[in-house]
């Protein structure tokens, strides 16, 4: 059985970065910093980066992208059955180079929770537990698709770049990051998270459907789905191929409070209603319960929190994330980012590396 560092995820909301305006419906009793990102006033649809990657603190950056990133073309030409095929598409279509940036790296685990907001609507929170990495919050206003904000581990993009590492300009990094989200929320309040499962199996669907990888499946749902039902229907139209060959499942939640786990058992998609997801199979059958022992503990902790608090404020969700962050388990990984998304007012607060006293606040603008 494969061994890998387990990372914790609690479900996220995907937002788009804007200026300093707007306040959270739920107050959070810690300092938050509103993060401005330049807005693009251009009316053309060329693929162009409208703001530089801005480091907010060591290991945590943000960027905004307006325009076309060729995802429709990616889907039209059949998608991709591996991360390498994704990069070949980007190299040929956008970067116009024969070799360059690659995506790869070690793996991670996740925990997710969806809960009713005490002020109305729903909240989605996530912890990403892994080794120290560079996190990038990517805001996207695509030409064809919903605006969104997502989080990327830049190590997955940088690793394997080799001799071409000197070509990793901001433009290339941002474009690759758009195809490599690990979680996010769109302007309709749909949230998606990728969670790992420790299992020797992988996902390689092989029918006559077009192909898609783990991270491009997240991009697909963020760009095109407004509800859980629509997200599941989209996934059913593609053959999924697990990035890095690791077993994963998706946590998906919408602004109406619907939340599910989408798992792949013997390459068959299975959907299970659940407000909590960690790193073991939930689907009934011979795989049920397979995963890490720690993920069972985190699942029970979050489930107990929900039973005691059927509605929660953003502060309570933050505290729930803190209660299952990696420093509680004495392992070498850390919780690299925690995020709380408000699926009604489209705000998000990020916490970096288990500092739950200082957060970064983001606001998603509705693109309509």
Coordinates of C-alpha atoms in Angstrom, one line a residue:
X1 CA 0.0 0.0 0.0
X2 CA 1.3 3.5 -0.9
X3 CA 2.4 5.7 2.0
X4 CA 2.3 9.4 1.8
X5 CA 1.9 12.4 4.1
X6 CA -1.7 13.0 5.0
X7 CA -3.1 16.5 4.6
X8 CA -6.2 17.8 6.2
X9 CA -8.9 19.6 4.2
X10 CA -12.1 21.1 5.4
X11 CA -14.4 22.2 2.6
X12 CA -13.6 25.4 0.8
X13 CA -15.4 28.2 -0.9
X14 CA -14.0 29.5 -4.1
X15 CA -13.9 33.3 -4.4
X16 CA -12.4 35.9 -6.7
X17 CA -9.9 38.4 -5.4
X18 CA -11.0 42.1 -5.5
X19 CA -10.0 45.2 -3.7
X20 CA -10.3 46.1 0.0
X21 CA -14.1 46.6 0.0
X22 CA -16.6 44.4 1.8
X23 CA -17.0 43.0 5.2
X24 CA -17.8 39.5 6.4
X25 CA -21.4 38.6 7.4
X26 CA -19.9 36.6 10.3
X27 CA -17.3 38.4 12.3
X28 CA -14.1 36.5 13.1
X29 CA -12.4 37.4 16.3
X30 CA -8.9 37.6 14.8
X31 CA -7.2 40.1 12.5
X32 CA -8.0 39.7 8.8
X33 CA -6.3 41.5 6.0
X34 CA -8.2 42.4 2.9
X35 CA -6.1 41.6 -0.1
X36 CA -6.3 43.9 -3.2
X37 CA -5.7 42.6 -6.7
X38 CA -5.5 44.8 -9.7
X39 CA -8.6 44.7 -12.0
X40 CA -8.2 44.4 -15.7
X41 CA -10.0 47.2 -17.6
X42 CA -9.2 45.7 -21.0
X43 CA -12.1 44.5 -23.1
X44 CA -10.1 42.1 -25.3
X45 CA -10.0 38.4 -24.7
X46 CA -6.4 37.7 -25.1
X47 CA -4.7 35.3 -22.7
X48 CA -2.8 37.7 -20.5
X49 CA -1.9 38.0 -16.9
X50 CA -3.4 41.1 -15.4
X51 CA -1.5 41.1 -12.1
X52 CA 1.8 39.8 -10.9
X53 CA 2.1 37.0 -8.3
X54 CA 2.1 38.9 -5.0
X55 CA 3.7 37.2 -2.0
X56 CA 1.5 37.9 1.1
X57 CA 4.0 36.2 3.4
X58 CA 6.6 33.5 2.9
X59 CA 5.0 30.5 1.2
X60 CA 1.7 32.2 0.6
X61 CA 0.9 34.2 -2.5
X62 CA -2.1 35.5 -4.6
X63 CA -2.7 36.4 -8.2
X64 CA -5.7 37.5 -10.4
X65 CA -6.2 36.4 -13.9
X66 CA -8.8 37.9 -16.4
X67 CA -9.5 36.4 -19.8
X68 CA -9.3 33.2 -21.7
X69 CA -7.0 30.3 -20.6
X70 CA -8.1 28.0 -23.4
X71 CA -10.0 25.5 -21.1
X72 CA -12.8 25.2 -23.7
X73 CA -10.2 24.3 -26.3
X74 CA -8.7 21.8 -23.9
X75 CA -12.1 20.1 -23.5
X76 CA -12.9 20.2 -27.2
X77 CA -9.7 18.4 -28.1
X78 CA -10.5 15.6 -25.8
X79 CA -9.1 16.7 -22.4
X80 CA -6.1 14.7 -21.1
X81 CA -5.6 11.3 -19.5
X82 CA -2.5 12.3 -17.5
X83 CA -0.8 15.4 -16.0
X84 CA 1.9 15.1 -18.7
X85 CA -0.8 15.4 -21.4
X86 CA -2.2 18.5 -19.7
X87 CA 1.3 20.0 -19.8
X88 CA 1.8 19.0 -23.4
X89 CA -1.4 20.8 -24.3
X90 CA -0.3 23.9 -22.4
X91 CA 3.2 23.8 -24.0
X92 CA 1.9 23.5 -27.5
X93 CA -1.2 25.7 -27.3
X94 CA -0.3 28.5 -24.9
X95 CA 3.4 28.4 -24.0
X96 CA 4.5 27.6 -27.6
X97 CA 7.6 25.7 -26.4
X98 CA 8.7 22.1 -26.9
X99 CA 9.3 21.4 -23.2
X100 CA 8.8 23.3 -20.0
X101 CA 6.8 23.3 -16.9
X102 CA 5.6 20.0 -15.5
X103 CA 3.2 19.0 -12.8
X104 CA 4.0 16.4 -10.2
X105 CA 5.0 15.9 -6.6
X106 CA 4.1 14.1 -3.5
X107 CA 0.6 13.5 -2.4
X108 CA -1.7 14.8 0.3
X109 CA -4.8 14.0 2.3
X110 CA -7.8 16.0 3.1
X111 CA -10.8 16.5 5.5
X112 CA -13.9 18.5 4.6
X113 CA -17.0 19.9 6.3
X114 CA -20.1 21.7 5.1
X115 CA -22.3 23.4 7.6
X116 CA -25.2 25.8 7.8
X117 CA -24.2 29.4 8.5
X118 CA -25.7 30.9 11.6
X119 CA -26.4 34.1 9.6
X120 CA -28.0 32.2 6.7
X121 CA -26.7 30.2 3.8
X122 CA -23.8 27.7 4.2
X123 CA -20.1 27.6 5.0
X124 CA -17.4 25.4 3.5
X125 CA -14.0 25.0 5.2
X126 CA -10.8 23.3 4.4
X127 CA -7.3 22.5 5.8
X128 CA -4.6 21.4 3.5
X129 CA -2.0 19.3 5.4
X130 CA 1.3 18.6 3.7
X131 CA 5.0 19.3 3.9
X132 CA 6.0 23.0 3.7
X133 CA 5.0 24.2 0.3
X134 CA 4.2 27.4 -1.7
X135 CA 0.5 28.1 -1.7
X136 CA -1.0 30.3 -4.4
X137 CA -4.5 31.7 -4.3
X138 CA -5.7 32.1 -7.9
X139 CA -8.6 34.3 -8.8
X140 CA -10.0 33.7 -12.3
X141 CA -12.5 35.6 -14.4
X142 CA -12.6 33.4 -17.5
X143 CA -14.1 34.4 -20.9
X144 CA -16.4 31.4 -20.8
X145 CA -17.2 30.2 -17.3
X146 CA -17.9 31.2 -13.8
X147 CA -15.5 33.4 -11.9
X148 CA -13.7 31.5 -9.1
X149 CA -10.9 31.5 -6.6
X150 CA -8.9 28.3 -6.1
X151 CA -5.8 27.2 -4.2
X152 CA -2.7 25.6 -5.8
X153 CA 0.4 24.0 -4.4
X154 CA 3.1 25.5 -6.6
X155 CA 5.4 22.6 -5.7
X156 CA 3.1 20.4 -7.8
X157 CA 3.8 22.8 -10.7
X158 CA 7.5 23.4 -10.2
X159 CA 8.6 19.9 -9.4
X160 CA 10.0 18.2 -12.5
X161 CA 10.6 21.4 -14.4
X162 CA 14.3 20.5 -14.6
X163 CA 16.4 22.5 -17.0
X164 CA 13.3 24.6 -18.0
X165 CA 12.9 26.0 -14.5
X166 CA 14.4 29.3 -15.6
X167 CA 11.4 29.6 -18.0
X168 CA 8.9 29.6 -15.1
X169 CA 7.8 33.2 -15.5
X170 CA 4.7 34.5 -13.7
X171 CA 2.7 34.1 -16.9
X172 CA 3.6 30.4 -17.2
X173 CA 3.2 29.7 -13.5
X174 CA -0.3 31.3 -13.4
X175 CA -1.5 29.5 -16.5
X176 CA -0.3 26.1 -15.2
X177 CA -1.9 26.9 -11.9
X178 CA -5.2 27.5 -13.5
X179 CA -5.1 23.8 -14.6
X180 CA -3.9 22.6 -11.2
X181 CA -6.4 23.6 -8.5
X182 CA -6.8 21.5 -5.4
X183 CA -9.9 23.3 -4.0
X184 CA -12.0 26.3 -4.7
X185 CA -15.3 28.1 -4.9
X186 CA -17.1 29.8 -7.8
X187 CA -19.4 32.7 -8.1
X188 CA -22.5 30.4 -7.7
X189 CA -21.2 29.3 -4.3
X190 CA -20.2 25.8 -5.5
X191 CA -17.2 24.4 -3.6
X192 CA -14.9 21.6 -4.5
X193 CA -12.1 19.9 -2.7
X194 CA -9.7 17.0 -3.6
X195 CA -9.2 14.5 -0.8
X196 CA -6.6 11.7 -0.9
X197 CA -7.3 8.1 0.1
X198 CA -4.4 5.8 1.1
X199 CA -5.1 2.9 -1.2
X200 CA -2.9 1.0 -3.7
X201 CA -5.7 1.3 -6.3
X202 CA -5.9 4.3 -8.7
X203 CA -8.5 5.7 -11.1
X204 CA -8.2 5.0 -14.8
X205 CA -11.6 5.0 -16.4
X206 CA -11.4 3.8 -20.0
X207 CA -14.6 4.2 -22.0
X208 CA -15.4 6.2 -25.1
X209 CA -15.8 9.4 -23.1
X210 CA -13.3 12.3 -23.3
X211 CA -10.5 12.2 -20.6
X212 CA -9.9 14.5 -17.6
X213 CA -7.4 14.5 -14.7
X214 CA -8.0 15.1 -11.0
X215 CA -7.1 18.8 -11.1
X216 CA -8.7 19.6 -14.5
X217 CA -11.9 18.0 -13.1
X218 CA -11.8 20.6 -10.3
X219 CA -11.4 23.3 -12.9
X220 CA -14.2 21.8 -15.0
X221 CA -16.6 22.0 -12.0
X222 CA -15.6 25.4 -10.9
X223 CA -16.0 26.9 -14.4
X224 CA -19.2 25.2 -15.4
X225 CA -21.3 23.9 -12.4
X226 CA -23.6 25.9 -10.1
X227 CA -25.0 23.0 -8.0
X228 CA -23.9 19.6 -6.8
X229 CA -26.2 18.0 -9.3
X230 CA -24.6 19.8 -12.2
X231 CA -21.1 19.0 -10.9
X232 CA -21.9 15.3 -10.6
X233 CA -23.5 15.3 -14.1
X234 CA -20.4 16.9 -15.5
X235 CA -18.0 14.4 -14.0
X236 CA -20.2 11.5 -15.4
X237 CA -19.5 12.8 -18.9
X238 CA -15.7 12.2 -18.6
X239 CA -13.3 9.4 -18.0
X240 CA -11.3 10.4 -14.9
X241 CA -7.6 9.6 -14.6
X242 CA -6.1 10.2 -11.2
X243 CA -3.3 12.7 -11.1
X244 CA 0.0 11.1 -10.0
X245 CA -2.0 7.8 -10.0
X246 CA -3.1 8.3 -6.4
X247 CA -6.6 7.4 -5.3
X248 CA -8.7 10.5 -4.5
X249 CA -12.3 11.5 -3.9
X250 CA -14.0 14.8 -4.3
X251 CA -16.0 16.8 -1.7
X252 CA -18.6 18.9 -3.4
X253 CA -21.0 21.4 -1.8
X254 CA -23.4 24.0 -3.1
X255 CA -25.0 27.2 -1.8
X256 CA -28.3 25.3 -1.0
X257 CA -26.6 23.1 1.5
X258 CA -26.2 19.9 -0.7
X259 CA -22.9 18.2 0.0
X260 CA -21.6 14.9 -1.4
X261 CA -18.5 12.7 -1.7
X262 CA -17.8 11.5 -5.2
X263 CA -15.7 8.3 -5.1
X264 CA -14.4 5.8 -7.7
X265 CA -14.8 2.2 -6.8
X266 CA -13.2 -0.1 -9.4
X267 CA -13.4 2.8 -11.8
X268 CA -17.1 3.3 -11.2
X269 CA -18.3 6.6 -9.9
X270 CA -20.3 6.4 -6.6
X271 CA -22.0 9.4 -5.0
X272 CA -22.6 9.5 -1.2
X273 CA -24.4 12.3 0.7
X274 CA -22.2 13.6 3.5
X275 CA -21.3 16.9 5.2
X276 CA -17.9 15.6 6.2
X277 CA -15.1 13.9 4.2
X278 CA -11.6 12.9 5.2
X279 CA -9.3 10.2 3.8
X280 CA -11.2 7.0 3.8
X281 CA -13.9 5.5 1.5
X282 CA -17.5 6.3 2.5
X283 CA -19.3 4.4 -0.2
X284 CA -20.9 1.2 1.0
X285 CA -19.2 -2.0 -0.2
X286 CA -15.9 -3.8 0.1
X287 CA -13.9 -0.5 0.1
X288 CA -15.9 1.2 2.9
X289 CA -13.6 2.5 5.7
X290 CA -10.3 1.9 3.9
X291 CA -7.9 4.7 4.6
X292 CA -5.7 6.1 7.4
X293 CA -6.5 5.7 11.0
X294 CA -6.0 9.4 11.6
X295 CA -8.6 10.2 9.0
X296 CA -11.2 8.2 10.9
X297 CA -10.3 10.3 14.0
X298 CA -10.6 13.5 12.2
X299 CA -13.9 12.4 10.7
X300 CA -15.3 11.6 14.1
X301 CA -14.1 15.0 15.5
X302 CA -15.8 16.9 12.7
X303 CA -18.9 14.9 12.9
X304 CA -19.2 15.4 16.6
X305 CA -18.7 19.2 16.1
X306 CA -21.5 19.2 13.6
X307 CA -23.8 17.3 15.9
X308 CA -23.2 19.7 18.7
X309 CA -23.4 22.8 16.3
X310 CA -25.9 22.2 13.4
X311 CA -25.3 25.9 12.6
X312 CA -21.9 27.6 12.9
X313 CA -20.3 31.0 12.5
X314 CA -17.1 31.5 10.6
X315 CA -15.3 31.8 13.9
X316 CA -16.6 28.4 14.9
X317 CA -15.6 26.9 11.6
X318 CA -12.1 28.3 12.1
X319 CA -12.0 26.7 15.5
X320 CA -13.1 23.4 14.0
X321 CA -10.3 23.6 11.5
X322 CA -7.9 24.4 14.2
X323 CA -9.0 21.4 16.2
X324 CA -8.1 19.0 13.4
X325 CA -5.0 20.8 12.2
X326 CA -1.7 18.8 12.0
X327 CA -0.2 20.2 15.2
X328 CA -2.8 18.2 17.1
X329 CA -1.3 14.9 15.9
X330 CA 2.5 15.3 16.4
X331 CA 3.5 14.6 12.8
X332 CA 6.0 16.3 10.6
X333 CA 3.5 17.7 8.2
X334 CA 1.8 21.0 8.8
X335 CA -1.6 22.5 7.9
X336 CA -0.3 24.7 5.1
X337 CA -3.5 26.5 4.6
X338 CA -7.0 26.7 6.1
X339 CA -9.8 28.5 4.4
X340 CA -13.4 29.3 5.3
X341 CA -15.8 30.1 2.4
X342 CA -19.1 31.8 2.8
X343 CA -21.2 30.4 0.0
X344 CA -23.8 33.2 0.2
X345 CA -21.8 36.5 0.2
X346 CA -18.8 34.9 -1.6
X347 CA -16.2 35.8 0.9
X348 CA -13.3 33.7 2.0
X349 CA -10.7 33.9 4.8
X350 CA -7.4 32.1 4.5
X351 CA -5.1 31.1 7.4
X352 CA -1.5 30.2 6.7
X353 CA 0.4 27.5 8.5
X354 CA -1.8 27.2 11.5
X355 CA -1.7 30.9 12.4
X356 CA -5.4 31.2 13.3
X357 CA -5.0 34.8 14.7
X358 CA -4.2 36.4 11.4
X359 CA -6.3 35.7 8.3
X360 CA -6.5 37.0 4.8
X361 CA -9.9 38.1 3.5
X362 CA -10.9 37.7 -0.1
X363 CA -14.1 38.8 -1.9
X364 CA -15.5 37.2 -5.1
X365 CA -17.1 39.6 -7.6
X366 CA -20.1 38.2 -9.5
X367 CA -19.1 38.3 -13.1
X368 CA -22.6 39.0 -14.4

